[in-house]
Short mmCIF file of C-alpha atoms in Angstrom, two decimals:
data_model
loop_
_atom_site.label_atom_id
_atom_site.label_comp_id
_atom_site.label_asym_id
_atom_site.label_seq_id
_atom_site.Cartn_x
_atom_site.Cartn_y
_atom_site.Cartn_z
CA MET R 1 121.74 -86.29 -64.21
CA SER R 2 118.42 -85.24 -65.78
CA ARG R 3 117.25 -85.98 -69.31
CA ARG R 4 114.81 -83.68 -71.00
CA ALA R 5 112.31 -84.50 -73.76
CA LEU R 6 114.32 -83.64 -76.82
CA LEU R 7 117.53 -85.42 -75.94
CA SER R 8 117.43 -89.20 -76.57
CA GLN R 9 119.02 -91.60 -74.15
CA ALA R 10 121.44 -92.68 -76.83
CA ALA R 11 122.59 -89.11 -77.44
CA ALA R 12 122.99 -88.53 -73.77
CA ALA R 13 125.20 -91.58 -73.49
CA VAL R 14 127.36 -90.43 -76.36
CA ALA R 15 127.74 -87.01 -74.78
CA VAL R 16 128.82 -88.49 -71.46
CA VAL R 17 131.34 -90.79 -73.12
CA ALA R 18 132.75 -87.97 -75.23
CA LEU R 19 133.28 -85.69 -72.29
CA ALA R 20 134.83 -88.37 -70.14
CA ALA R 21 137.13 -89.47 -72.93
CA THR R 22 138.49 -85.96 -73.42
CA GLY R 23 139.35 -85.47 -69.77
CA CYS R 24 136.55 -83.05 -68.94
CA GLY R 25 135.96 -84.40 -65.46
CA LYS R 26 132.55 -84.98 -63.90
CA SER R 27 129.32 -83.40 -65.07
CA SER R 28 126.09 -83.19 -63.16
CA THR R 29 123.47 -81.96 -65.63
CA GLU R 30 122.35 -83.20 -69.01
CA ALA R 31 121.17 -80.88 -71.74
CA SER R 32 118.30 -80.65 -74.15
CA THR R 33 118.02 -78.96 -77.51
CA LYS R 34 115.18 -76.55 -76.95
CA PRO R 35 114.65 -73.31 -78.83
CA SER R 36 113.28 -70.12 -77.31
CA LYS R 37 109.69 -69.21 -78.12
CA ASP R 38 110.72 -67.06 -81.05
CA GLY R 39 113.09 -69.73 -82.37
CA ALA R 40 116.19 -67.64 -81.75
CA TYR R 41 117.93 -70.19 -79.58
CA SER R 42 118.62 -73.75 -80.70
CA GLY R 43 121.67 -74.80 -78.72
CA LYS R 44 121.86 -77.57 -76.13
CA GLY R 45 122.14 -75.06 -73.31
CA ILE R 46 124.82 -73.61 -71.07
CA GLY R 47 128.26 -75.24 -70.80
CA LEU R 48 129.74 -74.31 -67.41
CA ALA R 49 133.29 -75.28 -66.45
CA TYR R 50 134.15 -74.86 -62.79
CA ASP R 51 137.28 -73.41 -61.22
CA VAL R 52 139.49 -75.29 -58.71
CA GLY R 53 137.49 -76.40 -55.71
CA GLY R 54 134.51 -77.26 -57.95
CA LYS R 55 130.86 -77.25 -57.08
CA GLY R 56 130.17 -77.45 -53.37
CA ASP R 57 132.62 -74.75 -52.30
CA GLN R 58 129.67 -72.70 -50.92
CA SER R 59 131.41 -69.69 -52.43
CA PHE R 60 132.67 -68.80 -55.92
CA ASN R 61 131.76 -71.93 -57.91
CA ASP R 62 128.41 -72.35 -56.19
CA ALA R 63 127.61 -68.73 -57.04
CA ALA R 64 128.17 -69.57 -60.70
CA TYR R 65 126.01 -72.68 -60.37
CA SER R 66 123.12 -70.62 -58.98
CA GLY R 67 123.05 -68.58 -62.17
CA PHE R 68 123.32 -71.77 -64.24
CA GLN R 69 120.31 -73.22 -62.42
CA LYS R 70 118.24 -70.06 -62.76
CA ALA R 71 118.85 -69.83 -66.52
CA GLU R 72 118.04 -73.54 -66.97
CA ASP R 73 114.80 -73.21 -65.01
CA GLU R 74 113.67 -69.93 -66.57
CA PHE R 75 114.57 -70.59 -70.21
CA LYS R 76 114.28 -74.41 -70.22
CA MET R 77 117.51 -74.31 -72.16
CA GLY R 78 119.32 -77.21 -70.64
CA GLY R 79 122.97 -77.26 -69.66
CA ARG R 80 126.05 -79.14 -68.64
CA ASP R 81 128.35 -78.25 -65.74
CA VAL R 82 131.76 -79.85 -65.57
CA GLU R 83 134.17 -80.27 -62.68
CA PRO R 84 137.91 -79.54 -62.87
CA GLN R 85 140.54 -82.21 -62.44
CA ASP R 86 143.37 -82.26 -59.95
CA ASN R 87 146.62 -80.84 -61.22
CA GLU R 88 145.17 -80.18 -64.67
CA SER R 89 147.04 -78.21 -67.34
CA ASP R 90 145.90 -75.23 -69.44
CA ALA R 91 145.53 -77.70 -72.30
CA ASP R 92 142.99 -79.65 -70.23
CA LYS R 93 140.94 -76.49 -69.72
CA THR R 94 141.05 -75.68 -73.42
CA GLN R 95 139.96 -79.19 -74.30
CA ARG R 96 137.10 -78.98 -71.82
CA LEU R 97 135.72 -75.79 -73.35
CA GLU R 98 136.19 -76.99 -76.88
CA THR R 99 134.42 -80.26 -76.11
CA LEU R 100 131.44 -78.37 -74.73
CA ALA R 101 131.35 -76.07 -77.73
CA LYS R 102 131.66 -78.96 -80.17
CA ALA R 103 128.81 -80.75 -78.41
CA GLY R 104 126.53 -77.77 -79.08
CA TYR R 105 126.50 -75.92 -75.79
CA ASN R 106 126.13 -72.14 -76.06
CA PRO R 107 127.22 -70.12 -74.13
CA VAL R 108 130.28 -71.88 -72.82
CA ILE R 109 131.59 -70.25 -69.58
CA GLY R 110 134.90 -70.71 -67.79
CA VAL R 111 134.52 -69.94 -64.10
CA GLY R 112 137.71 -68.22 -62.98
CA PHE R 113 140.70 -66.32 -64.39
CA ALA R 114 142.56 -69.61 -64.92
CA TYR R 115 140.43 -70.14 -68.01
CA ALA R 116 141.78 -67.03 -69.77
CA GLY R 117 144.01 -68.87 -72.20
CA ALA R 118 141.47 -71.60 -72.77
CA VAL R 119 138.68 -69.14 -73.62
CA LYS R 120 140.94 -67.28 -76.03
CA ASP R 121 141.87 -70.42 -77.88
CA ALA R 122 138.41 -71.97 -77.92
CA ALA R 123 136.75 -68.74 -79.08
CA VAL R 124 138.93 -68.68 -82.19
CA LYS R 125 138.13 -72.29 -83.03
CA TYR R 126 134.34 -71.86 -82.46
CA PRO R 127 133.44 -68.34 -83.63
CA LYS R 128 129.72 -69.03 -83.66
CA VAL R 129 129.68 -69.95 -79.97
CA THR R 130 129.58 -67.28 -77.28
CA PHE R 131 132.14 -67.80 -74.58
CA GLY R 132 132.24 -66.17 -71.18
CA ILE R 133 134.91 -65.95 -68.53
CA ILE R 134 134.55 -64.89 -64.91
CA ASP R 135 137.23 -62.67 -63.36
CA ASP R 136 139.34 -61.95 -66.42
CA ASN R 137 139.21 -59.29 -69.13
CA GLN R 138 142.25 -60.13 -71.24
CA THR R 139 140.43 -61.71 -74.16
CA THR R 140 139.03 -59.31 -76.72
CA ALA R 141 136.87 -61.13 -79.29
CA LYS R 142 133.42 -60.61 -80.74
CA ASN R 143 132.20 -63.88 -79.26
CA VAL R 144 133.68 -63.49 -75.77
CA ALA R 145 132.16 -61.75 -72.72
CA ASP R 146 134.70 -60.81 -70.02
CA MET R 147 132.63 -60.81 -66.79
CA VAL R 148 134.52 -58.94 -64.13
CA PHE R 149 133.77 -57.18 -60.88
CA HIS R 150 134.88 -54.48 -58.47
CA GLU R 151 135.68 -56.97 -55.71
CA GLU R 152 137.60 -54.29 -53.87
CA GLN R 153 134.34 -52.40 -53.25
CA SER R 154 132.56 -55.22 -51.48
CA SER R 155 135.80 -56.03 -49.61
CA TYR R 156 135.92 -52.40 -48.43
CA LEU R 157 132.55 -52.91 -46.85
CA ALA R 158 133.85 -56.10 -45.25
CA GLY R 159 136.74 -54.10 -43.84
CA VAL R 160 134.38 -51.45 -42.40
CA ALA R 161 132.28 -54.18 -40.77
CA ALA R 162 135.36 -55.93 -39.37
CA ALA R 163 136.80 -52.72 -37.90
CA LYS R 164 133.48 -51.83 -36.30
CA ALA R 165 132.92 -55.37 -34.92
CA THR R 166 136.39 -56.11 -33.52
CA LYS R 167 136.91 -55.84 -29.77
CA LYS R 168 140.69 -55.91 -30.04
CA ASN R 169 141.31 -53.52 -32.94
CA HIS R 170 142.96 -56.54 -34.53
CA ILE R 171 141.56 -58.34 -37.60
CA GLY R 172 142.80 -60.79 -40.26
CA PHE R 173 142.71 -61.52 -43.97
CA VAL R 174 143.27 -64.93 -45.55
CA GLY R 175 143.84 -65.03 -49.31
CA GLY R 176 143.65 -68.26 -51.20
CA VAL R 177 146.36 -67.65 -53.79
CA ASP R 178 148.90 -64.86 -54.03
CA VAL R 179 147.65 -63.36 -57.31
CA PRO R 180 146.49 -59.86 -58.42
CA LEU R 181 142.77 -60.75 -58.25
CA ILE R 182 143.01 -61.68 -54.55
CA HIS R 183 145.19 -58.67 -53.88
CA LYS R 184 142.10 -56.60 -54.80
CA PHE R 185 140.16 -58.25 -51.99
CA GLU R 186 142.90 -57.57 -49.48
CA ALA R 187 143.42 -53.96 -50.67
CA GLY R 188 139.71 -53.11 -50.32
CA PHE R 189 139.45 -54.86 -46.95
CA ALA R 190 142.47 -53.03 -45.52
CA GLN R 191 141.32 -49.66 -46.83
CA GLY R 192 137.81 -50.14 -45.43
CA ALA R 193 139.11 -51.13 -42.02
CA LYS R 194 141.55 -48.23 -41.85
CA SER R 195 138.76 -45.82 -42.78
CA VAL R 196 137.27 -46.69 -39.41
CA ASN R 197 140.52 -46.96 -37.45
CA PRO R 198 143.80 -45.94 -39.13
CA ASN R 199 145.74 -47.73 -36.38
CA ILE R 200 143.96 -51.09 -36.63
CA LYS R 201 146.23 -54.14 -36.82
CA ILE R 202 145.62 -56.42 -39.80
CA GLU R 203 147.07 -59.91 -40.10
CA SER R 204 147.45 -61.15 -43.65
CA GLN R 205 148.33 -64.53 -45.11
CA TYR R 206 148.15 -66.17 -48.53
CA LEU R 207 147.78 -69.94 -48.50
CA THR R 208 149.73 -70.74 -51.67
CA GLN R 209 151.54 -69.05 -54.54
CA THR R 210 149.63 -70.99 -57.23
CA ALA R 211 146.20 -72.48 -57.51
CA GLN R 212 147.73 -75.84 -58.28
CA GLU R 213 149.05 -75.96 -54.75
CA GLY R 214 145.51 -75.95 -53.40
CA GLY R 215 145.05 -72.37 -52.18
CA PHE R 216 141.44 -72.31 -53.32
CA SER R 217 140.60 -75.93 -52.55
CA SER R 218 142.04 -76.86 -49.15
CA PRO R 219 139.91 -76.16 -46.09
CA ASP R 220 142.68 -77.53 -43.90
CA LYS R 221 145.08 -74.84 -45.16
CA GLY R 222 142.45 -72.21 -44.45
CA GLU R 223 141.83 -73.53 -40.96
CA ASN R 224 145.56 -73.59 -40.13
CA ALA R 225 146.02 -70.01 -41.37
CA ALA R 226 143.04 -68.85 -39.39
CA ASP R 227 144.29 -70.51 -36.22
CA GLY R 228 147.59 -68.68 -36.65
CA GLU R 229 145.90 -65.30 -37.07
CA ILE R 230 143.62 -65.94 -34.13
CA ASP R 231 146.62 -66.93 -31.99
CA ALA R 232 148.25 -63.62 -33.05
CA GLY R 233 145.23 -61.76 -31.62
CA ALA R 234 142.77 -61.23 -34.53
CA ASP R 235 139.12 -61.52 -33.61
CA VAL R 236 137.47 -60.93 -37.01
CA LEU R 237 138.65 -62.87 -40.07
CA TYR R 238 137.90 -62.29 -43.76
CA ALA R 239 138.76 -64.99 -46.24
CA ALA R 240 138.91 -64.72 -50.05
CA ALA R 241 139.92 -68.30 -50.61
CA GLY R 242 137.15 -70.28 -52.31
CA LEU R 243 136.65 -73.73 -50.78
CA SER R 244 139.58 -73.05 -48.39
CA GLY R 245 137.48 -70.34 -46.78
CA GLN R 246 135.33 -72.99 -45.17
CA GLY R 247 138.30 -73.80 -42.97
CA VAL R 248 138.60 -70.18 -41.94
CA ILE R 249 134.95 -70.07 -41.01
CA LYS R 250 135.25 -73.32 -39.03
CA ALA R 251 138.26 -71.99 -37.08
CA ALA R 252 136.48 -68.71 -36.34
CA ALA R 253 133.42 -70.49 -35.03
CA GLU R 254 135.47 -72.81 -32.88
CA HIS R 255 137.19 -69.84 -31.32
CA LYS R 256 133.84 -67.95 -31.09
CA ILE R 257 134.97 -65.00 -33.11
CA TRP R 258 133.57 -63.41 -36.28
CA ALA R 259 134.19 -64.62 -39.78
CA ILE R 260 133.27 -62.77 -42.95
CA GLY R 261 132.39 -64.86 -45.97
CA VAL R 262 132.95 -64.14 -49.66
CA ASP R 263 131.25 -64.32 -53.04
CA SER R 264 128.08 -66.14 -51.85
CA ASP R 265 126.00 -65.30 -48.78
CA GLN R 266 127.73 -67.93 -46.69
CA TYR R 267 125.44 -67.39 -43.73
CA ASN R 268 122.71 -69.08 -45.79
CA GLN R 269 124.78 -71.99 -47.11
CA ALA R 270 123.32 -75.19 -45.64
CA PRO R 271 126.68 -77.04 -45.27
CA LEU R 272 127.95 -74.12 -43.15
CA ALA R 273 124.84 -74.00 -40.93
CA LYS R 274 126.63 -75.15 -37.77
CA TYR R 275 128.96 -72.15 -38.07
CA LYS R 276 126.38 -69.53 -39.17
CA ASP R 277 126.13 -67.76 -35.83
CA TYR R 278 129.76 -66.70 -36.26
CA ILE R 279 129.40 -65.48 -39.88
CA LEU R 280 129.04 -61.74 -39.52
CA GLY R 281 128.24 -61.22 -43.17
CA SER R 282 129.68 -61.89 -46.61
CA ALA R 283 131.32 -59.70 -49.26
CA LEU R 284 129.11 -60.58 -52.23
CA LYS R 285 130.00 -60.95 -55.89
CA ASN R 286 127.08 -61.73 -58.15
CA VAL R 287 128.77 -64.39 -60.21
CA GLY R 288 125.43 -66.15 -60.60
CA GLY R 289 123.93 -63.01 -62.10
CA ALA R 290 126.77 -62.78 -64.62
CA VAL R 291 126.22 -66.41 -65.70
CA TYR R 292 122.49 -65.85 -65.94
CA ASP R 293 122.81 -62.60 -67.87
CA LEU R 294 125.10 -64.17 -70.45
CA ALA R 295 122.83 -67.14 -70.87
CA LYS R 296 119.81 -64.84 -71.28
CA SER R 297 121.62 -62.75 -73.90
CA VAL R 298 122.37 -65.81 -75.98
CA HIS R 299 118.87 -67.18 -75.47
CA ASP R 300 117.45 -63.86 -76.69
CA GLY R 301 119.68 -63.82 -79.75
CA LYS R 302 121.67 -60.79 -78.56
CA PRO R 303 124.87 -62.26 -77.07
CA LEU R 304 126.87 -60.04 -74.74
CA SER R 305 130.54 -59.47 -75.64
CA GLY R 306 133.46 -57.38 -74.38
CA GLU R 307 133.96 -56.35 -70.80
CA VAL R 308 130.89 -56.58 -68.51
CA ARG R 309 131.89 -55.12 -65.16
CA GLY R 310 129.79 -55.21 -61.99
CA ASP R 311 130.03 -52.79 -59.06
CA LEU R 312 128.12 -51.49 -56.03
CA LYS R 313 126.10 -49.11 -58.16
CA THR R 314 124.71 -51.91 -60.30
CA GLY R 315 124.24 -54.26 -57.32
CA ALA R 316 126.73 -56.76 -58.69
CA VAL R 317 128.81 -56.61 -55.50
CA GLY R 318 127.69 -55.87 -51.96
CA PHE R 319 127.61 -57.02 -48.35
CA ALA R 320 125.15 -59.61 -47.14
CA ASP R 321 123.23 -58.82 -43.94
CA SER R 322 121.37 -62.10 -43.41
CA ASN R 323 122.64 -62.70 -39.89
CA PRO R 324 120.18 -61.20 -37.36
CA LYS R 325 123.10 -60.64 -35.01
CA TYR R 326 124.66 -58.35 -37.61
CA LYS R 327 121.41 -56.49 -38.11
CA ALA R 328 121.22 -55.92 -34.36
CA MET R 329 124.62 -54.16 -34.46
CA THR R 330 123.14 -50.89 -35.60
CA ASP R 331 126.40 -48.93 -35.42
CA VAL R 332 128.10 -51.51 -37.68
CA VAL R 333 125.17 -51.55 -40.14
CA ALA R 334 125.11 -47.75 -40.30
CA ALA R 335 128.86 -47.57 -40.97
CA VAL R 336 128.64 -50.17 -43.75
CA ASP R 337 125.63 -48.47 -45.32
CA LYS R 338 127.38 -45.09 -45.26
CA ALA R 339 130.53 -46.56 -46.78
CA LYS R 340 128.45 -48.16 -49.56
CA GLN R 341 126.76 -44.87 -50.41
CA ASP R 342 130.06 -43.00 -50.33
CA ILE R 343 131.52 -45.38 -52.89
CA ILE R 344 128.48 -45.16 -55.11
CA ASP R 345 128.50 -41.34 -54.88
CA GLY R 346 132.19 -41.22 -55.80
CA LYS R 347 133.29 -39.83 -52.43
CA VAL R 348 135.45 -42.87 -51.86
CA THR R 349 137.62 -44.60 -54.47
CA VAL R 350 138.71 -48.03 -53.43
CA ALA R 351 142.27 -49.15 -54.13
CA THR R 352 142.96 -52.38 -56.03
CA LYS R 353 146.48 -52.90 -54.73
#
């Protein structure tokens, strides 16, 4: 936990005690009160509240953290990132955001659609604080930015890559939780795969019905689901399952078949290095960019609000090509590149269901 020049040790201790006492979970970064050069910003920094799985998932939450870090480094604005608790309630989430806002953090960002109710409630109570939420656009308020994405577009590219790379015309999808957001990933993946081969066989499994059951936070569940799909004959697997996706990648590597990552470029995630040769690519979602952009807007005195949606055209979603083995598959690369351009040009509209 770092301490910067303008935050005294006593104040830091008070902040830690306050957050712990209100059930906010663990926090890894201390904040400073440091204005921008023109004096427009005087908050403590970014308040970032993670989704289930927390930091270290090498996927969704870590993507948010990358934007948090970039904003901290570039604007010297400080920040505090807070882990979720097991089996927490919506009231716990609301309390977490309100505690960050009360402590002087601005913006305060909920990572994941599960924060929808919490952001709505906290925004009313703290109208001078800018709130952001990733993956939900239900809250309409002057001090709320709804940061959402066309996940189905990057998933379509994943489907094209999978259909071109499979040797059995048999692929698989593993969703973390059976909710509309993850349905978008599956819909795009299936449509992309069928654009290559209408007769391709696609296994599909959701790990849990609710996030509380661990669908986004249980690598063992992901590994078991992957093993089942591999036993059924799939030889390329795509997981949209947060931390649980690590289990899917592990199973794919152990069976020497392809896995496709999600949200972050999982080929380049150090904890997944021993599996990287079997990570074909990743369907990217620039969550980090959304966090950074909101922080910058507040720092500059022009806070974003309303729906902020990212797509292929803006570069907010995409398909990572870091693996040299993928780059060497020129027919796969060409098909993915063409699909990307067709979506950008409006020749292809990707389904969300």
